[in-house]
Amino acid sequence: MESAFFPANETLKTLLPRAVQCPEMAEELAEREWMLLALTGKGCRQLEKLGLPLRCRTLILPGEWGALAERCRARQVVTCGLSARESLTFSSLGESPMVCLQRQLLRPDGGCVEPQELPAPALPSPAEDYLPAAALRLLLE
């Protein structure tokens, strides 16, 4: 099974592992079961509007879109955002942004990613779009 990020602009594509697919259209996401599927807020809005079913082992999405996760058959949901309750958030947003993984996550290979803080590169705008890409990278590396 494959991994996907939706939608990905050119800046976000440079942050993703090479094997990650970046579909152009939301409809492509419903055509198969994904190992990992990461969505930005914009991607969630498009999927909600279309009412498309999603199938994936791990779904990564902004925390405010938790209702979308309920419609998906995912074994693991990783939420991202600026809230302290999210699995992945920022502990610092400034000249040296830091990403904070607040809970242990399962990798597709069966391993675990432990809670940790990691430096982030120069962030795209909006900064929240970086978090699903960071989560995807953490789970694949």
CSV table of N, CA and C in Angstrom, one decimal:
chain,number,residue,atom,x,y,z
A,1,MET,N,0.8,-1.2,0.0
A,1,MET,CA,0.0,0.0,0.0
A,1,MET,C,0.9,1.2,0.0
A,2,GLU,N,0.3,2.3,-0.4
A,2,GLU,CA,1.1,3.5,-0.7
A,2,GLU,C,0.7,4.7,0.3
A,3,SER,N,1.5,5.7,0.3
A,3,SER,CA,1.2,6.9,1.1
A,3,SER,C,0.9,8.1,0.2
A,4,ALA,N,0.1,9.0,0.7
A,4,ALA,CA,-0.3,10.2,0.0
A,4,ALA,C,-0.4,11.4,0.9
A,5,PHE,N,-0.2,12.5,0.3
A,5,PHE,CA,-0.4,13.8,0.9
A,5,PHE,C,-1.3,14.7,0.0
A,6,PHE,N,-2.3,15.3,0.6
A,6,PHE,CA,-3.2,16.1,-0.2
A,6,PHE,C,-3.7,17.3,0.5
A,7,PRO,N,-3.8,18.4,-0.2
A,7,PRO,CA,-3.1,18.8,-1.5
A,7,PRO,C,-1.7,19.3,-1.1
A,8,ALA,N,-0.8,19.1,-2.0
A,8,ALA,CA,0.6,19.5,-1.8
A,8,ALA,C,1.0,20.6,-2.8
A,9,ASN,N,1.4,21.7,-2.2
A,9,ASN,CA,2.0,22.7,-3.1
A,9,ASN,C,3.5,22.4,-3.3
A,10,GLU,N,4.2,23.2,-4.1
A,10,GLU,CA,5.6,22.9,-4.4
A,10,GLU,C,6.5,22.9,-3.1
A,11,THR,N,6.2,23.8,-2.2
A,11,THR,CA,7.0,23.9,-1.0
A,11,THR,C,6.8,22.6,-0.1
A,12,LEU,N,5.6,22.2,0.0
A,12,LEU,CA,5.3,21.0,0.8
A,12,LEU,C,5.9,19.8,0.2
A,13,LYS,N,5.8,19.7,-1.1
A,13,LYS,CA,6.4,18.5,-1.8
A,13,LYS,C,7.9,18.3,-1.5
A,14,THR,N,8.6,19.4,-1.4
A,14,THR,CA,10.0,19.3,-1.1
A,14,THR,C,10.3,18.7,0.3
A,15,LEU,N,9.3,18.8,1.2
A,15,LEU,CA,9.4,18.3,2.6
A,15,LEU,C,9.1,16.8,2.7
A,16,LEU,N,8.5,16.2,1.7
A,16,LEU,CA,8.0,14.9,1.7
A,16,LEU,C,9.0,13.8,1.2
A,17,PRO,N,8.9,12.6,1.8
A,17,PRO,CA,9.8,11.5,1.3
A,17,PRO,C,9.4,11.3,-0.2
A,18,ARG,N,10.3,10.8,-1.0
A,18,ARG,CA,10.1,10.6,-2.4
A,18,ARG,C,9.0,9.7,-2.8
A,19,ALA,N,8.8,8.7,-2.0
A,19,ALA,CA,7.7,7.7,-2.3
A,19,ALA,C,6.3,8.2,-2.1
A,20,VAL,N,6.1,9.3,-1.4
A,20,VAL,CA,4.8,9.8,-1.1
A,20,VAL,C,4.2,10.4,-2.4
A,21,GLN,N,2.9,9.9,-2.7
A,21,GLN,CA,2.2,10.4,-3.8
A,21,GLN,C,1.5,11.7,-3.4
A,22,CYS,N,1.3,12.6,-4.4
A,22,CYS,CA,0.6,13.9,-4.2
A,22,CYS,C,-0.5,14.0,-5.3
A,23,PRO,N,-1.6,13.3,-5.0
A,23,PRO,CA,-2.7,13.4,-6.0
A,23,PRO,C,-3.1,14.8,-6.3
A,24,GLU,N,-3.5,15.1,-7.5
A,24,GLU,CA,-4.0,16.4,-7.9
A,24,GLU,C,-5.5,16.6,-7.6
A,25,MET,N,-6.2,15.6,-7.6
A,25,MET,CA,-7.7,15.7,-7.3
A,25,MET,C,-8.1,14.9,-6.1
A,26,ALA,N,-9.1,15.4,-5.4
A,26,ALA,CA,-9.6,14.7,-4.2
A,26,ALA,C,-10.2,13.3,-4.5
A,27,GLU,N,-10.8,13.2,-5.7
A,27,GLU,CA,-11.4,11.9,-6.1
A,27,GLU,C,-10.4,10.8,-6.2
A,28,GLU,N,-9.2,11.1,-6.4
A,28,GLU,CA,-8.1,10.0,-6.5
A,28,GLU,C,-7.9,9.4,-5.1
A,29,LEU,N,-8.2,10.1,-4.1
A,29,LEU,CA,-8.0,9.5,-2.7
A,29,LEU,C,-8.9,8.4,-2.4
A,30,ALA,N,-10.1,8.4,-3.0
A,30,ALA,CA,-11.1,7.4,-2.7
A,30,ALA,C,-11.0,6.1,-3.6
A,31,GLU,N,-10.0,6.1,-4.5
A,31,GLU,CA,-9.9,5.0,-5.4
A,31,GLU,C,-9.1,3.8,-4.9
A,32,ARG,N,-8.4,4.0,-3.7
A,32,ARG,CA,-7.7,2.9,-3.1
A,32,ARG,C,-7.6,3.0,-1.6
A,33,GLU,N,-7.0,2.0,-1.0
A,33,GLU,CA,-6.7,2.0,0.4
A,33,GLU,C,-5.2,2.5,0.6
A,34,TRP,N,-5.0,3.5,1.4
A,34,TRP,CA,-3.7,4.0,1.6
A,34,TRP,C,-3.1,3.5,2.9
A,35,MET,N,-1.8,3.3,2.9
A,35,MET,CA,-1.1,2.9,4.1
A,35,MET,C,-1.1,4.1,5.0
A,36,LEU,N,-0.7,5.3,4.5
A,36,LEU,CA,-0.7,6.6,5.2
A,36,LEU,C,-1.3,7.6,4.3
A,37,LEU,N,-2.2,8.4,4.9
A,37,LEU,CA,-2.9,9.4,4.1
A,37,LEU,C,-2.8,10.7,5.0
A,38,ALA,N,-2.2,11.7,4.5
A,38,ALA,CA,-2.1,13.0,5.3
A,38,ALA,C,-2.8,14.1,4.5
A,39,LEU,N,-3.6,14.8,5.2
A,39,LEU,CA,-4.5,15.9,4.7
A,39,LEU,C,-4.2,17.2,5.3
A,40,THR,N,-4.2,18.3,4.6
A,40,THR,CA,-4.2,19.6,5.1
A,40,THR,C,-5.7,20.0,5.3
A,41,GLY,N,-5.9,21.2,6.0
A,41,GLY,CA,-7.2,21.7,6.1
A,41,GLY,C,-8.0,21.8,4.8
A,42,LYS,N,-7.2,22.3,3.8
A,42,LYS,CA,-7.8,22.5,2.5
A,42,LYS,C,-8.3,21.1,1.9
A,43,GLY,N,-7.4,20.1,2.1
A,43,GLY,CA,-7.8,18.8,1.6
A,43,GLY,C,-9.0,18.3,2.3
A,44,CYS,N,-9.1,18.5,3.6
A,44,CYS,CA,-10.3,18.0,4.4
A,44,CYS,C,-11.5,18.7,3.9
A,45,ARG,N,-11.5,20.0,3.6
A,45,ARG,CA,-12.6,20.8,3.1
A,45,ARG,C,-13.1,20.2,1.8
A,46,GLN,N,-12.2,19.9,0.9
A,46,GLN,CA,-12.5,19.3,-0.4
A,46,GLN,C,-13.2,18.0,-0.3
A,47,LEU,N,-12.6,17.1,0.6
A,47,LEU,CA,-13.2,15.8,0.8
A,47,LEU,C,-14.6,15.9,1.4
A,48,GLU,N,-14.7,16.8,2.4
A,48,GLU,CA,-16.0,16.9,3.1
A,48,GLU,C,-17.1,17.4,2.0
A,49,LYS,N,-16.7,18.3,1.2
A,49,LYS,CA,-17.7,18.8,0.2
A,49,LYS,C,-18.1,17.7,-0.8
A,50,LEU,N,-17.2,16.8,-1.1
A,50,LEU,CA,-17.5,15.8,-2.1
A,50,LEU,C,-18.1,14.5,-1.4
A,51,GLY,N,-18.0,14.4,-0.1
A,51,GLY,CA,-18.5,13.3,0.6
A,51,GLY,C,-17.9,12.0,0.3
A,52,LEU,N,-16.6,12.0,-0.1
A,52,LEU,CA,-15.9,10.8,-0.5
A,52,LEU,C,-15.5,9.9,0.6
A,53,PRO,N,-15.6,8.6,0.5
A,53,PRO,CA,-15.2,7.6,1.5
A,53,PRO,C,-13.7,7.5,1.4
A,54,LEU,N,-13.0,7.3,2.6
A,54,LEU,CA,-11.6,7.1,2.6
A,54,LEU,C,-11.3,5.8,3.3
A,55,ARG,N,-10.3,5.2,2.8
A,55,ARG,CA,-9.8,3.9,3.5
A,55,ARG,C,-8.3,4.1,3.6
A,56,CYS,N,-7.8,3.9,4.9
A,56,CYS,CA,-6.4,4.0,5.1
A,56,CYS,C,-6.0,3.4,6.4
A,57,ARG,N,-4.8,3.0,6.6
A,57,ARG,CA,-4.4,2.4,7.9
A,57,ARG,C,-4.1,3.6,8.9
A,58,THR,N,-3.4,4.6,8.4
A,58,THR,CA,-3.2,5.8,9.3
A,58,THR,C,-3.6,7.0,8.6
A,59,LEU,N,-4.5,7.8,9.2
A,59,LEU,CA,-5.0,9.1,8.7
A,59,LEU,C,-4.4,10.2,9.5
A,60,ILE,N,-3.8,11.1,8.8
A,60,ILE,CA,-3.2,12.3,9.5
A,60,ILE,C,-3.9,13.5,9.0
A,61,LEU,N,-4.5,14.3,10.0
A,61,LEU,CA,-5.3,15.5,9.6
A,61,LEU,C,-5.3,16.5,10.7
A,62,PRO,N,-5.7,17.7,10.3
A,62,PRO,CA,-5.8,18.8,11.4
A,62,PRO,C,-6.9,18.3,12.4
A,63,GLY,N,-6.6,18.6,13.7
A,63,GLY,CA,-7.5,18.2,14.7
A,63,GLY,C,-8.9,18.7,14.6
A,64,GLU,N,-9.2,19.8,14.0
A,64,GLU,CA,-10.5,20.3,13.9
A,64,GLU,C,-11.4,19.5,12.9
A,65,TRP,N,-10.7,18.6,12.2
A,65,TRP,CA,-11.4,17.8,11.2
A,65,TRP,C,-11.7,16.4,11.7
A,66,GLY,N,-11.7,16.2,13.0
A,66,GLY,CA,-11.9,14.9,13.6
A,66,GLY,C,-13.2,14.2,13.1
A,67,ALA,N,-14.2,14.9,12.8
A,67,ALA,CA,-15.4,14.3,12.3
A,67,ALA,C,-15.2,13.6,11.0
A,68,LEU,N,-14.3,14.1,10.2
A,68,LEU,CA,-13.9,13.4,8.9
A,68,LEU,C,-13.3,12.1,9.2
A,69,ALA,N,-12.5,12.0,10.3
A,69,ALA,CA,-11.8,10.7,10.6
A,69,ALA,C,-12.9,9.7,11.0
A,70,GLU,N,-14.0,10.1,11.5
A,70,GLU,CA,-15.0,9.1,11.9
A,70,GLU,C,-15.6,8.4,10.7
A,71,ARG,N,-15.6,9.1,9.5
A,71,ARG,CA,-16.1,8.5,8.3
A,71,ARG,C,-15.1,7.6,7.6
A,72,CYS,N,-13.9,7.6,8.1
A,72,CYS,CA,-12.8,6.9,7.5
A,72,CYS,C,-12.6,5.6,8.2
A,73,ARG,N,-12.2,4.6,7.5
A,73,ARG,CA,-11.9,3.3,8.2
A,73,ARG,C,-10.4,3.3,8.4
A,74,ALA,N,-9.9,4.0,9.4
A,74,ALA,CA,-8.5,4.1,9.7
A,74,ALA,C,-8.2,3.4,11.1
A,75,ARG,N,-7.1,2.7,11.1
A,75,ARG,CA,-6.7,2.0,12.3
A,75,ARG,C,-6.0,3.0,13.3
A,76,GLN,N,-5.4,4.1,12.8
A,76,GLN,CA,-4.8,5.1,13.6
A,76,GLN,C,-5.1,6.5,13.0
A,77,VAL,N,-5.5,7.4,13.9
A,77,VAL,CA,-5.7,8.8,13.5
A,77,VAL,C,-4.7,9.6,14.2
A,78,VAL,N,-3.9,10.4,13.5
A,78,VAL,CA,-3.0,11.4,14.0
A,78,VAL,C,-3.5,12.8,13.8
A,79,THR,N,-3.7,13.5,14.9
A,79,THR,CA,-4.2,14.9,14.7
A,79,THR,C,-3.1,15.9,14.8
A,80,CYS,N,-3.2,16.9,14.0
A,80,CYS,CA,-2.1,17.9,14.0
A,80,CYS,C,-2.8,19.3,14.2
A,81,GLY,N,-2.1,20.2,14.8
A,81,GLY,CA,-2.6,21.6,14.9
A,81,GLY,C,-1.9,22.4,16.0
A,82,LEU,N,-2.5,23.5,16.2
A,82,LEU,CA,-1.9,24.4,17.2
A,82,LEU,C,-2.4,24.2,18.6
A,83,SER,N,-3.3,23.3,18.8
A,83,SER,CA,-3.9,23.0,20.1
A,83,SER,C,-3.0,22.0,20.9
A,84,ALA,N,-2.9,22.2,22.2
A,84,ALA,CA,-2.1,21.3,23.0
A,84,ALA,C,-2.6,19.9,23.0
A,85,ARG,N,-3.9,19.7,22.6
A,85,ARG,CA,-4.4,18.3,22.6
A,85,ARG,C,-4.1,17.5,21.4
A,86,GLU,N,-3.5,18.1,20.4
A,86,GLU,CA,-3.2,17.4,19.2
A,86,GLU,C,-2.0,16.4,19.3
A,87,SER,N,-1.9,15.4,18.5
A,87,SER,CA,-0.8,14.5,18.6
A,87,SER,C,0.5,15.2,18.2
A,88,LEU,N,0.4,16.1,17.2
A,88,LEU,CA,1.6,16.8,16.7
A,88,LEU,C,1.3,18.3,16.7
A,89,THR,N,2.1,19.1,17.3
A,89,THR,CA,1.8,20.5,17.4
A,89,THR,C,3.2,21.2,17.4
A,90,PHE,N,3.1,22.5,17.5
A,90,PHE,CA,4.4,23.3,17.7
A,90,PHE,C,4.6,23.6,19.1
A,91,SER,N,5.8,23.5,19.6
A,91,SER,CA,6.1,23.9,21.0
A,91,SER,C,6.7,25.3,20.9
A,92,SER,N,7.1,25.7,19.7
A,92,SER,CA,7.7,27.0,19.5
A,92,SER,C,7.5,27.5,18.1
A,93,LEU,N,7.0,28.7,17.9
A,93,LEU,CA,6.8,29.3,16.6
A,93,LEU,C,7.6,30.6,16.6
A,94,GLY,N,8.8,30.6,16.1
A,94,GLY,CA,9.5,31.8,16.0
A,94,GLY,C,10.7,31.7,15.0
A,95,GLU,N,11.8,32.2,15.4
A,95,GLU,CA,12.9,32.1,14.5
A,95,GLU,C,13.4,30.6,14.3
A,96,SER,N,13.2,29.9,15.4
A,96,SER,CA,13.6,28.5,15.4
A,96,SER,C,12.4,27.6,15.8
A,97,PRO,N,11.5,27.4,14.9
A,97,PRO,CA,10.3,26.6,15.2
A,97,PRO,C,10.6,25.2,15.6
A,98,MET,N,9.8,24.7,16.6
A,98,MET,CA,10.0,23.3,17.1
A,98,MET,C,8.7,22.6,17.0
A,99,VAL,N,8.7,21.4,16.5
A,99,VAL,CA,7.6,20.5,16.4
A,99,VAL,C,7.6,19.6,17.6
A,100,CYS,N,6.4,19.4,18.2
A,100,CYS,CA,6.3,18.5,19.3
A,100,CYS,C,5.4,17.3,19.1
A,101,LEU,N,6.0,16.1,19.1
A,101,LEU,CA,5.1,14.9,19.0
A,101,LEU,C,4.8,14.6,20.5
A,102,GLN,N,3.5,14.6,20.8
A,102,GLN,CA,3.1,14.5,22.2
A,102,GLN,C,2.7,13.1,22.6
A,103,ARG,N,2.6,12.2,21.6
A,103,ARG,CA,2.2,10.8,22.0
A,103,ARG,C,3.0,9.8,21.1
A,104,GLN,N,3.1,8.6,21.6
A,104,GLN,CA,3.7,7.6,20.8
A,104,GLN,C,2.8,7.2,19.6
A,105,LEU,N,3.4,7.1,18.4
A,105,LEU,CA,2.7,6.7,17.2
A,105,LEU,C,3.3,5.4,16.6
A,106,LEU,N,2.4,4.6,16.0
A,106,LEU,CA,2.8,3.4,15.4
A,106,LEU,C,3.2,3.7,13.9
A,107,ARG,N,4.3,3.1,13.5
A,107,ARG,CA,4.8,3.2,12.1
A,107,ARG,C,4.1,2.1,11.3
A,108,PRO,N,4.1,2.2,10.0
A,108,PRO,CA,3.5,1.2,9.2
A,108,PRO,C,4.3,-0.1,9.3
A,109,ASP,N,5.6,-0.1,9.6
A,109,ASP,CA,6.4,-1.3,9.7
A,109,ASP,C,6.3,-1.9,11.1
A,110,GLY,N,5.5,-1.4,12.0
A,110,GLY,CA,5.2,-2.0,13.3
A,110,GLY,C,6.1,-1.3,14.4
A,111,GLY,N,7.0,-0.5,14.0
A,111,GLY,CA,7.8,0.2,15.0
A,111,GLY,C,7.0,1.3,15.6
A,112,CYS,N,7.7,2.0,16.6
A,112,CYS,CA,7.0,3.2,17.2
A,112,CYS,C,7.9,4.4,17.1
A,113,VAL,N,7.2,5.5,17.1
A,113,VAL,CA,7.9,6.8,17.1
A,113,VAL,C,7.5,7.4,18.5
A,114,GLU,N,8.5,7.7,19.3
A,114,GLU,CA,8.3,8.1,20.7
A,114,GLU,C,8.1,9.6,20.7
A,115,PRO,N,7.4,10.1,21.8
A,115,PRO,CA,7.3,11.6,21.9
A,115,PRO,C,8.6,12.3,21.9
A,116,GLN,N,8.7,13.4,21.2
A,116,GLN,CA,9.9,14.1,21.0
A,116,GLN,C,9.7,15.5,20.5
A,117,GLU,N,10.7,16.4,20.5
A,117,GLU,CA,10.7,17.7,19.9
A,117,GLU,C,11.7,17.7,18.8
A,118,LEU,N,11.3,18.3,17.7
A,118,LEU,CA,12.2,18.3,16.5
A,118,LEU,C,12.3,19.7,15.9
A,119,PRO,N,13.4,20.2,15.5
A,119,PRO,CA,13.5,21.5,14.8
A,119,PRO,C,12.7,21.4,13.5
A,120,ALA,N,12.1,22.5,13.1
A,120,ALA,CA,11.3,22.6,11.8
A,120,ALA,C,12.1,23.5,10.9
A,121,PRO,N,12.0,23.3,9.6
A,121,PRO,CA,12.6,24.2,8.7
A,121,PRO,C,11.8,25.5,8.6
A,122,ALA,N,12.2,26.4,7.7
A,122,ALA,CA,11.4,27.6,7.5
A,122,ALA,C,10.0,27.2,7.1
A,123,LEU,N,9.0,27.7,7.8
A,123,LEU,CA,7.6,27.1,7.7
A,123,LEU,C,6.9,27.8,6.5
A,124,PRO,N,6.1,27.0,5.8
A,124,PRO,CA,5.2,27.5,4.8
A,124,PRO,C,4.1,28.3,5.4
A,125,SER,N,3.4,29.0,4.6
A,125,SER,CA,2.2,29.7,5.1
A,125,SER,C,1.0,29.1,4.6
A,126,PRO,N,0.0,28.7,5.4
A,126,PRO,CA,0.0,28.8,6.9
A,126,PRO,C,0.9,27.7,7.5
A,127,ALA,N,1.4,27.9,8.7
A,127,ALA,CA,2.4,27.0,9.3
A,127,ALA,C,1.7,25.7,9.6
A,128,GLU,N,0.4,25.7,9.9
A,128,GLU,CA,-0.3,24.4,10.2
A,128,GLU,C,-0.2,23.4,9.1
A,129,ASP,N,0.0,23.9,7.8
A,129,ASP,CA,0.1,22.9,6.7
A,129,ASP,C,1.4,22.1,6.8
A,130,TYR,N,2.4,22.6,7.5
A,130,TYR,CA,3.6,21.8,7.7
A,130,TYR,C,3.4,20.6,8.5
A,131,LEU,N,2.5,20.6,9.5
A,131,LEU,CA,2.4,19.6,10.5
A,131,LEU,C,2.0,18.2,9.9
A,132,PRO,N,1.0,18.1,9.0
A,132,PRO,CA,0.7,16.8,8.4
A,132,PRO,C,1.9,16.3,7.6
A,133,ALA,N,2.7,17.1,7.0
A,133,ALA,CA,3.9,16.7,6.2
A,133,ALA,C,4.9,16.2,7.2
A,134,ALA,N,5.1,16.8,8.4
A,134,ALA,CA,6.0,16.4,9.4
A,134,ALA,C,5.6,15.1,10.0
A,135,ALA,N,4.3,14.9,10.2
A,135,ALA,CA,3.8,13.6,10.8
A,135,ALA,C,4.1,12.5,9.8
A,136,LEU,N,3.8,12.7,8.5
A,136,LEU,CA,4.0,11.7,7.5
A,136,LEU,C,5.5,11.3,7.4
A,137,ARG,N,6.3,12.3,7.5
A,137,ARG,CA,7.8,12.0,7.4
A,137,ARG,C,8.2,11.2,8.7
A,138,LEU,N,7.7,11.6,9.8
A,138,LEU,CA,8.1,10.9,11.1
A,138,LEU,C,7.7,9.4,11.0
A,139,LEU,N,6.6,9.1,10.4
A,139,LEU,CA,6.1,7.8,10.4
A,139,LEU,C,6.8,6.9,9.3
A,140,LEU,N,7.3,7.6,8.3
A,140,LEU,CA,8.0,6.8,7.2
A,140,LEU,C,9.5,6.7,7.4
A,141,GLU,N,10.1,7.5,8.2
A,141,GLU,CA,11.5,7.4,8.4
A,141,GLU,C,12.0,6.6,9.5
